Amino acid sequence: MIVRARNVDFYYGAFRALTDVTLDFEKRRVTALIGPSGCGKSTLLRLLNRMNDLIDGTRVEGEILFEGRNIYAPEVDPVEIRQRIGMVFQKPNPFPKSIFDNITFAPKLSGIRDRGEIETLVEGSLRQAVLWDEVKDILGKSAMNLSGGQQQRLCIARALAMKPDVLLMDEPTSALDPISTAKIEELIDSLKKRYTIIIVTHNMQQAARVSEYTGFFYLGKLIEFNATEKIFTNPAMKQTEDYITGRFG
Amino acid sequence: MTSKAREIIIKNLFALLAFISVLLLGLIVLFLFREGLPIFKQISMAQFLFGSAWYPTYDPPEYGIWSLIVGSVIVTVLSCLIAVPFGLLSAIYISEIAPAGIKEILKSVIELLAGLPSVVLGFFGMVILAPWMQETFDLPTGLNIVNASLMLAVMAIPTISSISEDALYAVSRDFKEASYALGATKYETIVKVVIPAALSGISTAVILGMSRAIGETMVVLMVAGGSAAIPRGIFDSVRPMPASIAAEMGEAAFGSGHYHALFATGIVLFIITLAFNLIADHISNRFKEEGSGTL
């Protein structure tokens, strides 16, 4: 267990977005969070690297333990947490800089200046994200010229360059075409050997294809959490079954 | 009336109004050139631009506006050196750092500053700042480059601040989130992501602030001191181009060399502000395809 949520409640102002969520994420496994829009799955994901800190008027109760330490404890620096837990967003969001500078953003922040080391890191990250062959000759070009799918793989490479332990993915393929989606899914499959991946998805086939564990959320509550195979073939809860068979949501 | 006929009438009415505005501006420019160009029958363009003696009422008169150009440039540059840091840093504070309450107050105060009539600023510079400077630094006059630059800076700060703030605000939240998610602090996010993405808008703001300062008449007429000589220090008086035109046009005989020389000075000023606006336009278009925040 690398990340554990313990009785987490979360509020946007007076609105309670998550109620008593307790959930463990296993190391080097892919865990999918599914559920209808507004069920709190993205909120939970953004709690895991303290991205919700950036929204005014939010409040967390309960504990989120990363390697046994509560990341919401007062002495914890959110910046340090975000360096260990990378994130990929719904909409590809490369910086309007060159491909090279996108990858080196995080390493440079952490003080890596050596040219050779940086170049190795850029190539390594792009290879891991299966983008190297497509961009190795245009590293100096703006990332904005890439296609949506390439941009998303660049964002994954950019997060990997930080050498995180956990990778959070917030509907990473919802803005992409089927071919790009297939590439990202293959990529997730190859990355799980080295990283813990937590993915929020609207696409149930995707959850079934890429994940080992699945959590189903509804109205801010974790309804069911189990091995993906179990959830999709023999769910314990009626609501889960209704959702995965398309009766609501 | 059918809706189609109405559409046609509305379309043509708008086209006509747009055309009239452009035509009026075009005619003014034409008039400016018609009244200004005849001076070059009396002296060459080089003599006019780079002659350092401005004695339009002497006999024989001398129409060299170099000292006026220098006066304009020096107060503009100095005022920008003051206004750019203040305008830019206040924009960054308002857009990225200030809590909501302070943000609203600061924004309205800066808008209020933009609404100050320039004659009021000139009056302040003349009555408060000039005597104070004269006494404190033991100067022959407090109406000088520093005074004019300070007052022009006060005028340029709201322009620079509000346009920069718009540019910073236009930077997509996605970029900021990406930066924070990569372990950047707030300061690192502002310096490495937000400012570079807004750079084209910020450059536009600076250049529009400069063009505001160089074209401003009332302030420099009141506080720059009005001496048509090349200054030797920043506490000397100068006579920027707009001040010269405003002060002398009433006395210049219609159709005289002096009259044409003042219009020609107007042409020079027009070309400088036009160039500033073209540069601003060019810069703001430059990074658009890169997907960064522009105006």
Coordinates of C-alpha atoms in Angstrom, one line a residue:
Chain A
M1 CA 0.0 0.0 0.0
I2 CA 1.5 3.3 -1.0
V3 CA -1.4 5.6 -0.7
R4 CA -4.2 5.2 1.7
A5 CA -7.3 7.4 2.2
R6 CA -8.7 7.2 5.8
N7 CA -12.2 8.5 6.4
V8 CA -11.8 11.4 4.0
D9 CA -14.5 14.1 3.9
F10 CA -14.1 17.0 1.5
Y11 CA -16.1 20.2 1.3
Y12 CA -16.3 22.9 -1.4
G13 CA -17.6 25.7 0.9
A14 CA -20.7 24.2 2.5
F15 CA -21.1 21.5 -0.2
R16 CA -19.9 18.1 0.8
A17 CA -18.2 16.5 -2.2
L18 CA -16.8 13.4 -0.5
T19 CA -18.2 11.4 2.4
D20 CA -16.2 9.1 4.6
V21 CA -14.0 7.6 1.8
T22 CA -11.6 4.9 2.9
L23 CA -9.5 3.3 0.2
D24 CA -6.0 1.8 -0.3
F25 CA -4.0 2.1 -3.5
E26 CA -1.5 -0.7 -4.1
K27 CA 2.0 -0.1 -5.2
R28 CA 2.8 -0.7 -8.9
R29 CA -0.8 -1.4 -9.8
V30 CA -3.3 0.5 -11.8
T31 CA -6.4 1.6 -9.9
A32 CA -9.4 3.0 -11.7
L33 CA -11.9 5.3 -10.2
I34 CA -15.2 5.3 -12.0
G35 CA -18.7 6.8 -11.5
P36 CA -21.1 9.2 -13.0
S37 CA -20.2 13.0 -13.3
G38 CA -20.0 14.8 -10.1
C39 CA -19.6 11.6 -8.0
G40 CA -16.3 12.9 -6.4
K41 CA -13.8 10.6 -8.2
S42 CA -11.8 13.6 -9.7
T43 CA -12.0 15.4 -6.3
L44 CA -10.5 12.4 -4.6
L45 CA -7.7 12.2 -7.2
R46 CA -6.9 15.9 -6.8
L47 CA -6.8 15.4 -3.0
L48 CA -4.0 12.8 -3.4
N49 CA -1.4 15.5 -4.6
R50 CA -3.0 18.4 -2.8
M51 CA -4.2 20.1 -6.0
N52 CA -7.4 21.1 -4.3
D53 CA -5.3 23.4 -2.1
L54 CA -5.4 25.8 -5.1
I55 CA -9.2 26.2 -4.9
D56 CA -10.4 28.7 -2.3
G57 CA -12.8 27.7 0.4
T58 CA -12.2 24.0 0.4
R59 CA -11.7 21.8 3.5
V60 CA -10.5 18.3 4.1
E61 CA -11.2 16.0 7.0
G62 CA -9.7 12.6 7.6
E63 CA -6.2 11.5 6.6
I64 CA -4.5 10.7 3.3
L65 CA -1.4 8.7 4.0
F66 CA 1.5 8.6 1.5
E67 CA 4.1 6.1 2.5
G68 CA 2.6 6.2 6.0
R69 CA 2.7 10.0 6.4
N70 CA -0.4 12.1 6.4
I71 CA 0.0 14.6 3.6
Y72 CA -2.4 17.0 5.1
A73 CA -0.4 17.3 8.3
P74 CA 0.5 20.9 9.0
E75 CA 4.3 20.4 8.6
V76 CA 4.0 18.8 5.2
D77 CA 5.0 20.9 2.2
P78 CA 2.5 20.4 -0.7
V79 CA 5.3 21.2 -3.2
E80 CA 7.3 18.2 -2.0
I81 CA 4.2 15.9 -2.2
R82 CA 3.5 17.1 -5.8
Q83 CA 7.1 16.2 -6.8
R84 CA 6.6 12.6 -5.7
I85 CA 3.0 12.3 -7.0
G86 CA 2.8 13.4 -10.7
M87 CA -0.4 14.3 -12.4
V88 CA -1.8 14.2 -16.0
F89 CA -4.9 16.2 -16.7
Q90 CA -8.0 15.7 -18.8
K91 CA -7.1 18.3 -21.4
P92 CA -3.5 18.0 -22.6
N93 CA -1.8 21.1 -21.1
P94 CA 1.8 21.4 -22.4
F95 CA 3.4 24.8 -21.8
P96 CA 3.7 27.1 -24.8
K97 CA 7.4 26.3 -24.8
S98 CA 9.6 23.9 -26.8
I99 CA 9.2 20.1 -26.3
F100 CA 12.6 20.1 -24.6
D101 CA 11.7 22.8 -22.2
N102 CA 8.4 21.1 -21.3
I103 CA 10.3 18.0 -20.2
T104 CA 13.0 19.9 -18.3
F105 CA 10.6 22.1 -16.4
A106 CA 10.4 20.0 -13.3
P107 CA 14.1 18.8 -13.3
K108 CA 15.3 22.4 -13.5
L109 CA 13.1 23.3 -10.6
S110 CA 14.7 20.7 -8.5
G111 CA 18.1 22.2 -9.4
I112 CA 19.4 19.8 -12.1
R113 CA 21.7 21.9 -14.3
D114 CA 24.1 19.4 -15.8
R115 CA 23.5 19.4 -19.6
G116 CA 24.3 15.7 -20.1
E117 CA 22.1 14.6 -17.2
I118 CA 19.2 16.8 -18.5
E119 CA 19.6 15.4 -22.1
T120 CA 19.6 11.8 -20.7
L121 CA 16.5 12.6 -18.7
V122 CA 14.7 14.1 -21.7
E123 CA 15.4 11.1 -23.9
G124 CA 14.5 8.6 -21.1
S125 CA 11.2 10.3 -20.3
L126 CA 10.2 10.6 -23.9
R127 CA 11.1 7.0 -24.5
Q128 CA 9.0 5.9 -21.5
A129 CA 6.1 7.8 -22.9
V130 CA 6.7 6.2 -26.3
L131 CA 7.0 9.6 -27.9
W132 CA 10.8 9.8 -28.6
D133 CA 10.8 8.5 -32.1
E134 CA 8.1 11.0 -33.2
V135 CA 9.7 14.1 -31.7
K136 CA 13.5 13.4 -31.5
D137 CA 14.2 15.7 -34.4
I138 CA 11.9 18.5 -33.3
L139 CA 12.8 18.9 -29.6
G140 CA 13.3 22.6 -30.1
K141 CA 9.8 23.2 -31.7
S142 CA 6.9 24.4 -29.7
A143 CA 4.9 21.7 -28.0
M144 CA 1.8 23.4 -29.3
N145 CA 2.5 22.1 -32.8
L146 CA 2.0 18.5 -31.7
S147 CA -1.3 16.6 -32.1
G148 CA -3.6 16.2 -29.1
G149 CA -2.5 12.6 -28.5
Q150 CA 1.2 13.5 -28.8
Q151 CA 0.6 16.5 -26.4
Q152 CA -0.9 14.1 -23.8
R153 CA 2.0 11.7 -24.1
L154 CA 4.3 14.8 -23.7
C155 CA 2.5 15.7 -20.5
I156 CA 3.0 12.1 -19.3
A157 CA 6.7 12.3 -20.2
R158 CA 6.9 15.7 -18.4
A159 CA 5.5 14.2 -15.3
L160 CA 7.8 11.2 -15.5
A161 CA 10.8 13.5 -15.8
M162 CA 10.1 14.4 -12.2
K163 CA 10.8 10.8 -11.3
P164 CA 7.5 10.4 -9.3
D165 CA 6.4 7.3 -7.4
V166 CA 2.7 7.8 -8.2
L167 CA 1.1 9.0 -11.4
L168 CA -2.4 10.4 -11.1
M169 CA -4.4 10.6 -14.4
D170 CA -7.6 12.6 -14.6
E171 CA -9.6 11.3 -17.6
P172 CA -6.4 11.4 -19.7
T173 CA -8.1 10.2 -22.9
S174 CA -11.4 12.0 -22.8
A175 CA -10.2 14.7 -25.2
L176 CA -8.5 12.2 -27.6
D177 CA -9.4 10.2 -30.6
P178 CA -9.6 6.3 -30.5
I179 CA -6.2 5.8 -31.9
S180 CA -4.5 8.2 -29.5
T181 CA -6.5 6.6 -26.7
A182 CA -5.3 3.2 -27.6
K183 CA -1.7 4.5 -27.5
I184 CA -2.2 6.0 -24.0
E185 CA -3.7 2.8 -22.8
E186 CA -0.7 0.8 -24.0
L187 CA 1.5 3.3 -22.4
I188 CA -0.3 2.9 -19.0
D189 CA 0.2 -0.8 -19.3
S190 CA 3.9 -0.4 -19.8
L191 CA 4.3 2.2 -17.0
K192 CA 2.6 0.1 -14.3
K193 CA 5.8 -2.0 -14.0
R194 CA 7.5 1.1 -12.5
Y195 CA 4.8 3.4 -11.2
T196 CA 1.7 3.3 -9.1
I197 CA -1.1 4.6 -11.4
I198 CA -4.4 6.0 -10.3
I199 CA -6.7 6.8 -13.2
V200 CA -10.1 8.5 -13.2
T201 CA -12.2 7.5 -16.2
H202 CA -15.6 7.9 -17.6
N203 CA -15.0 5.1 -20.0
M204 CA -15.9 1.8 -18.3
Q205 CA -14.3 -0.3 -21.1
Q206 CA -11.1 1.6 -20.4
A207 CA -11.3 0.9 -16.7
A208 CA -11.8 -2.8 -17.5
R209 CA -8.9 -2.8 -20.0
V210 CA -6.2 -1.0 -18.0
S211 CA -6.8 -1.4 -14.3
E212 CA -6.3 -4.1 -11.7
Y213 CA -8.5 -2.5 -9.1
T214 CA -11.6 -0.4 -9.5
G215 CA -13.5 1.9 -7.2
F216 CA -17.0 2.9 -8.0
F217 CA -18.2 6.2 -6.6
Y218 CA -21.7 7.6 -6.4
L219 CA -22.8 10.9 -4.8
G220 CA -19.5 11.4 -3.0
K221 CA -19.4 8.0 -1.5
L222 CA -17.2 5.0 -2.4
I223 CA -19.9 2.4 -3.1
E224 CA -17.6 -0.5 -3.9
F225 CA -13.9 -1.2 -4.3
N226 CA -12.5 -4.5 -5.5
A227 CA -10.4 -6.2 -8.1
T228 CA -11.5 -4.9 -11.5
E229 CA -12.5 -8.4 -12.8
K230 CA -14.8 -8.8 -9.8
I231 CA -16.4 -5.4 -10.2
F232 CA -17.1 -5.9 -13.8
T233 CA -18.3 -9.6 -13.7
N234 CA -19.8 -10.0 -10.3
P235 CA -20.4 -6.7 -8.4
A236 CA -21.5 -6.9 -4.9
M237 CA -23.7 -3.8 -4.9
K238 CA -26.8 -3.2 -6.9
Q239 CA -25.8 0.4 -7.8
T240 CA -22.5 -0.8 -9.2
E241 CA -24.2 -3.3 -11.4
D242 CA -26.7 -0.7 -12.6
Y243 CA -23.9 1.7 -13.5
I244 CA -21.7 -0.8 -15.3
T245 CA -24.6 -2.2 -17.2
G246 CA -25.5 1.3 -18.4
R247 CA -28.8 1.6 -16.5
F248 CA -27.9 5.0 -15.2
G249 CA -25.0 7.5 -15.3
Chain B
M1 CA -40.5 45.4 -43.7
T2 CA -39.1 41.9 -44.2
S3 CA -36.4 40.7 -42.0
K4 CA -34.1 40.4 -44.9
A5 CA -34.5 44.1 -45.9
R6 CA -33.8 45.0 -42.2
E7 CA -30.7 43.0 -42.2
I8 CA -29.5 44.8 -45.4
I9 CA -30.2 48.2 -43.9
I10 CA -28.5 47.4 -40.6
K11 CA -25.5 46.0 -42.4
N12 CA -25.1 49.1 -44.7
L13 CA -25.7 51.5 -41.8
F14 CA -22.9 49.9 -39.8
A15 CA -20.6 49.9 -42.8
L16 CA -21.4 53.6 -43.4
L17 CA -20.6 54.6 -39.8
A18 CA -17.4 52.7 -39.9
F19 CA -16.4 54.2 -43.2
I20 CA -17.2 57.8 -41.9
S21 CA -15.0 57.3 -38.8
V22 CA -12.1 56.0 -40.9
L23 CA -12.6 58.8 -43.5
L24 CA -12.5 61.5 -40.8
L25 CA -9.3 60.2 -39.3
G26 CA -7.8 59.9 -42.8
L27 CA -8.7 63.5 -43.6
I28 CA -7.1 64.7 -40.4
V29 CA -3.9 62.9 -41.3
L30 CA -4.1 64.4 -44.8
F31 CA -4.6 67.8 -43.3
L32 CA -1.6 67.3 -41.0
F33 CA 0.6 66.4 -43.9
R34 CA -0.7 69.2 -46.1
E35 CA 0.0 71.9 -43.5
G36 CA 3.3 70.3 -42.3
L37 CA 5.1 69.4 -45.5
P38 CA 5.5 73.0 -46.9
I39 CA 8.2 73.6 -44.3
F40 CA 10.5 71.4 -46.3
K41 CA 10.5 74.0 -49.1
Q42 CA 12.3 76.3 -46.7
I43 CA 14.7 73.9 -45.1
S44 CA 15.8 70.3 -45.7
M45 CA 14.4 67.4 -43.7
A46 CA 17.8 66.8 -42.0
Q47 CA 18.1 70.4 -41.0
F48 CA 14.6 70.2 -39.5
L49 CA 15.0 67.0 -37.7
F50 CA 18.6 67.4 -36.5
G51 CA 19.0 71.1 -36.3
S52 CA 19.5 72.0 -32.6
A53 CA 18.3 75.6 -32.8
W54 CA 14.6 76.2 -32.4
Y55 CA 14.1 80.0 -32.9
P56 CA 10.9 80.1 -34.9
T57 CA 10.2 83.8 -34.3
Y58 CA 13.8 85.2 -35.0
D59 CA 14.8 86.8 -38.2
P60 CA 16.0 84.7 -40.0
P61 CA 14.0 82.0 -38.1
E62 CA 15.6 78.6 -37.3
Y63 CA 13.4 75.5 -37.2
G64 CA 15.6 72.7 -35.9
I65 CA 13.5 70.4 -33.6
W66 CA 16.3 68.1 -32.4
S67 CA 16.1 69.5 -28.9
L68 CA 12.3 69.0 -28.9
I69 CA 12.7 65.4 -30.0
V70 CA 15.4 64.8 -27.3
G71 CA 13.1 66.3 -24.8
S72 CA 10.2 64.0 -25.7
V73 CA 12.4 60.9 -25.8
I74 CA 14.1 61.6 -22.5
V75 CA 10.9 62.2 -20.5
T76 CA 9.2 59.2 -22.2
V77 CA 12.1 56.8 -21.4
L78 CA 12.6 58.1 -17.9
S79 CA 8.8 57.8 -17.2
C80 CA 8.8 54.3 -18.5
L81 CA 11.7 53.3 -16.3
I82 CA 9.5 54.4 -13.4
A83 CA 6.2 53.2 -14.7
V84 CA 7.1 49.7 -16.0
P85 CA 8.2 48.2 -12.7
F86 CA 5.3 49.7 -10.8
G87 CA 2.7 48.9 -13.5
L88 CA 4.0 45.3 -14.1
L89 CA 4.5 44.4 -10.4
S90 CA 1.1 45.8 -9.4
A91 CA -0.5 43.8 -12.3
I92 CA 1.2 40.6 -11.1
Y93 CA 0.2 41.3 -7.5
I94 CA -3.4 42.0 -8.5
S95 CA -3.8 39.1 -10.9
E96 CA -1.8 36.3 -9.1
I97 CA -1.2 37.1 -5.5
A98 CA -3.7 39.5 -3.9
P99 CA -6.7 38.0 -2.0
A100 CA -10.1 38.8 -3.6
G101 CA -10.9 41.7 -1.4
I102 CA -7.7 43.6 -1.9
K103 CA -7.7 42.8 -5.6
E104 CA -11.0 44.6 -6.1
I105 CA -9.9 47.6 -4.2
L106 CA -6.6 47.9 -6.0
K107 CA -8.2 47.4 -9.4
S108 CA -10.6 50.2 -8.8
V109 CA -8.0 52.5 -7.4
I110 CA -5.8 52.0 -10.5
E111 CA -8.8 52.6 -12.7
L112 CA -9.4 55.8 -10.8
L113 CA -5.8 56.8 -11.4
A114 CA -6.4 56.3 -15.1
G115 CA -9.4 58.7 -14.9
L116 CA -7.4 61.6 -13.4
P117 CA -7.5 64.5 -15.9
S118 CA -3.9 65.2 -17.0
V119 CA -4.4 68.9 -16.2
V120 CA -4.9 67.9 -12.6
L121 CA -1.6 66.0 -12.6
G122 CA 0.1 68.9 -14.3
F123 CA -1.3 71.2 -11.6
F124 CA 0.0 68.9 -8.9
G125 CA 3.4 68.7 -10.4
M126 CA 3.5 72.5 -10.8
V127 CA 2.2 73.5 -7.4
I128 CA 3.4 70.7 -5.0
L129 CA 6.2 68.8 -6.6
A130 CA 8.1 71.6 -8.3
P131 CA 8.6 73.9 -5.3
W132 CA 9.5 70.9 -3.1
M133 CA 12.1 69.7 -5.6
Q134 CA 13.5 73.2 -6.1
E135 CA 14.0 73.6 -2.3
T136 CA 15.1 70.1 -1.5
F137 CA 17.7 69.7 -4.3
D138 CA 18.5 73.4 -4.5
L139 CA 17.6 73.7 -8.2
P140 CA 17.1 76.8 -10.4
T141 CA 13.6 75.4 -11.2
G142 CA 11.5 72.4 -10.2
L143 CA 9.9 72.3 -13.6
N144 CA 12.2 69.8 -15.2
I145 CA 12.7 66.4 -16.7
V146 CA 12.3 64.5 -13.4
N147 CA 9.1 66.3 -12.5
A148 CA 7.6 65.7 -16.0
S149 CA 8.7 62.0 -16.0
L150 CA 7.2 61.4 -12.6
M151 CA 3.9 62.9 -13.7
L152 CA 3.9 61.0 -17.0
A153 CA 4.7 57.8 -15.1
V154 CA 1.7 58.3 -12.9
M155 CA -0.3 58.6 -16.2
A156 CA 1.3 55.5 -17.7
I157 CA 1.1 53.2 -14.7
P158 CA -2.7 52.5 -15.0
T159 CA -2.3 51.8 -18.7
I160 CA 0.6 49.4 -18.2
S161 CA -1.0 47.8 -15.1
S162 CA -4.5 47.2 -16.5
I163 CA -3.4 45.8 -19.9
S164 CA -0.7 43.6 -18.3
E165 CA -3.3 42.4 -15.8
D166 CA -5.7 41.4 -18.6
A167 CA -2.8 39.5 -20.2
L168 CA -1.9 37.7 -17.0
Y169 CA -5.5 36.9 -16.3
A170 CA -5.9 35.5 -19.8
V171 CA -3.2 32.9 -19.1
S172 CA -5.0 29.6 -19.0
R173 CA -5.6 28.0 -15.6
D174 CA -4.4 24.7 -17.3
F175 CA -0.8 26.0 -17.5
K176 CA -0.8 27.0 -13.8
E177 CA -2.2 23.7 -12.7
A178 CA 0.4 21.9 -14.8
S179 CA 3.1 23.9 -13.2
Y180 CA 1.9 23.3 -9.6
A181 CA 1.4 19.6 -10.4
L182 CA 5.1 19.5 -11.4
G183 CA 6.1 20.7 -8.0
A184 CA 6.5 24.4 -8.7
T185 CA 5.9 26.9 -6.0
K186 CA 3.7 29.9 -6.6
Y187 CA 6.7 32.2 -7.2
E188 CA 8.2 29.7 -9.7
T189 CA 4.8 29.4 -11.4
I190 CA 4.5 33.1 -11.8
V191 CA 8.1 33.6 -13.1
K192 CA 8.4 30.5 -15.3
V193 CA 4.9 30.0 -16.6
V194 CA 2.5 32.9 -16.2
I195 CA 4.8 35.8 -17.2
P196 CA 6.3 34.0 -20.3
A197 CA 2.8 33.0 -21.4
A198 CA 1.6 36.6 -21.0
L199 CA 4.7 38.2 -22.4
S200 CA 3.2 39.4 -25.6
G201 CA 0.4 41.2 -23.8
I202 CA 2.8 42.6 -21.3
S203 CA 5.0 44.0 -24.1
T204 CA 1.9 45.6 -25.7
A205 CA 1.1 47.2 -22.4
V206 CA 4.5 48.7 -22.1
I207 CA 4.5 50.1 -25.6
L208 CA 1.0 51.5 -25.2
G209 CA 2.1 53.1 -22.0
M210 CA 5.1 54.6 -23.8
S211 CA 2.9 55.9 -26.6
R212 CA 0.6 57.4 -24.0
A213 CA 3.5 59.2 -22.4
I214 CA 5.1 60.5 -25.6
G215 CA 1.8 61.9 -26.9
E216 CA 0.8 63.5 -23.6
T217 CA 0.6 67.3 -23.9
M218 CA -0.8 69.0 -20.9
V219 CA 1.5 67.5 -18.3
V220 CA 4.7 68.3 -20.2
L221 CA 3.4 71.7 -21.1
M222 CA 2.9 72.5 -17.4
V223 CA 5.8 70.8 -15.7
A224 CA 8.7 70.2 -18.2
G225 CA 9.9 73.7 -18.0
G226 CA 9.7 74.6 -21.7
S227 CA 13.3 75.2 -22.5
A228 CA 14.1 74.4 -26.1
A229 CA 17.7 73.3 -25.5
I230 CA 19.4 69.9 -25.3
P231 CA 19.4 69.0 -21.6
R232 CA 22.7 68.3 -19.8
G233 CA 21.2 66.6 -16.8
I234 CA 18.0 65.2 -15.6
F235 CA 17.2 68.3 -13.6
D236 CA 17.3 70.5 -16.7
S237 CA 14.1 71.9 -18.3
V238 CA 13.0 70.5 -21.7
R239 CA 10.4 71.3 -24.3
P240 CA 8.9 68.1 -25.6
M241 CA 7.2 68.2 -29.0
P242 CA 3.5 68.2 -27.8
A243 CA 4.3 71.1 -25.4
S244 CA 5.9 73.1 -28.1
I245 CA 3.0 72.7 -30.5
A246 CA 0.4 73.5 -27.8
A247 CA 2.3 76.5 -26.5
E248 CA 3.1 78.1 -29.9
M249 CA 0.3 77.3 -32.2
G250 CA -1.8 80.2 -30.9
E251 CA 0.8 82.7 -31.7
A252 CA 2.1 81.4 -35.1
A253 CA 0.7 83.4 -38.0
F254 CA -1.4 81.3 -40.3
G255 CA 0.6 80.0 -43.3
S256 CA 3.9 81.2 -41.9
G257 CA 7.1 79.1 -41.7
H258 CA 6.5 78.7 -37.9
Y259 CA 3.0 77.4 -38.5
H260 CA 4.2 74.8 -41.0
A261 CA 7.1 73.9 -38.7
L262 CA 4.6 73.1 -35.9
F263 CA 2.5 70.9 -38.1
A264 CA 5.7 69.2 -39.3
T265 CA 6.5 68.6 -35.6
G266 CA 3.0 67.0 -35.4
I267 CA 3.9 64.7 -38.3
V268 CA 7.0 63.5 -36.4
L269 CA 5.0 62.9 -33.3
F270 CA 2.3 61.1 -35.4
I271 CA 4.9 58.8 -37.0
I272 CA 6.5 58.0 -33.6
T273 CA 3.1 57.0 -32.0
L274 CA 2.1 55.1 -35.1
A275 CA 5.3 53.2 -35.0
F276 CA 4.7 52.4 -31.3
N277 CA 1.2 51.1 -32.1
L278 CA 2.4 49.0 -35.0
I279 CA 5.2 47.5 -32.8
A280 CA 2.6 46.7 -30.1
D281 CA 0.3 45.1 -32.6
H282 CA 3.1 43.1 -34.1
I283 CA 4.2 41.8 -30.7
S284 CA 0.7 40.9 -29.6
N285 CA 0.2 38.9 -32.7
R286 CA 3.5 37.2 -32.6
F287 CA 2.9 34.4 -30.0
K288 CA -0.7 33.9 -30.7
E289 CA -0.3 30.5 -32.5
E290 CA 1.8 29.3 -29.6
G291 CA -1.4 29.3 -27.6
S292 CA -0.2 31.6 -24.9
G293 CA -2.4 34.2 -23.3
T294 CA -2.8 37.3 -25.5
L295 CA -5.2 40.2 -25.5

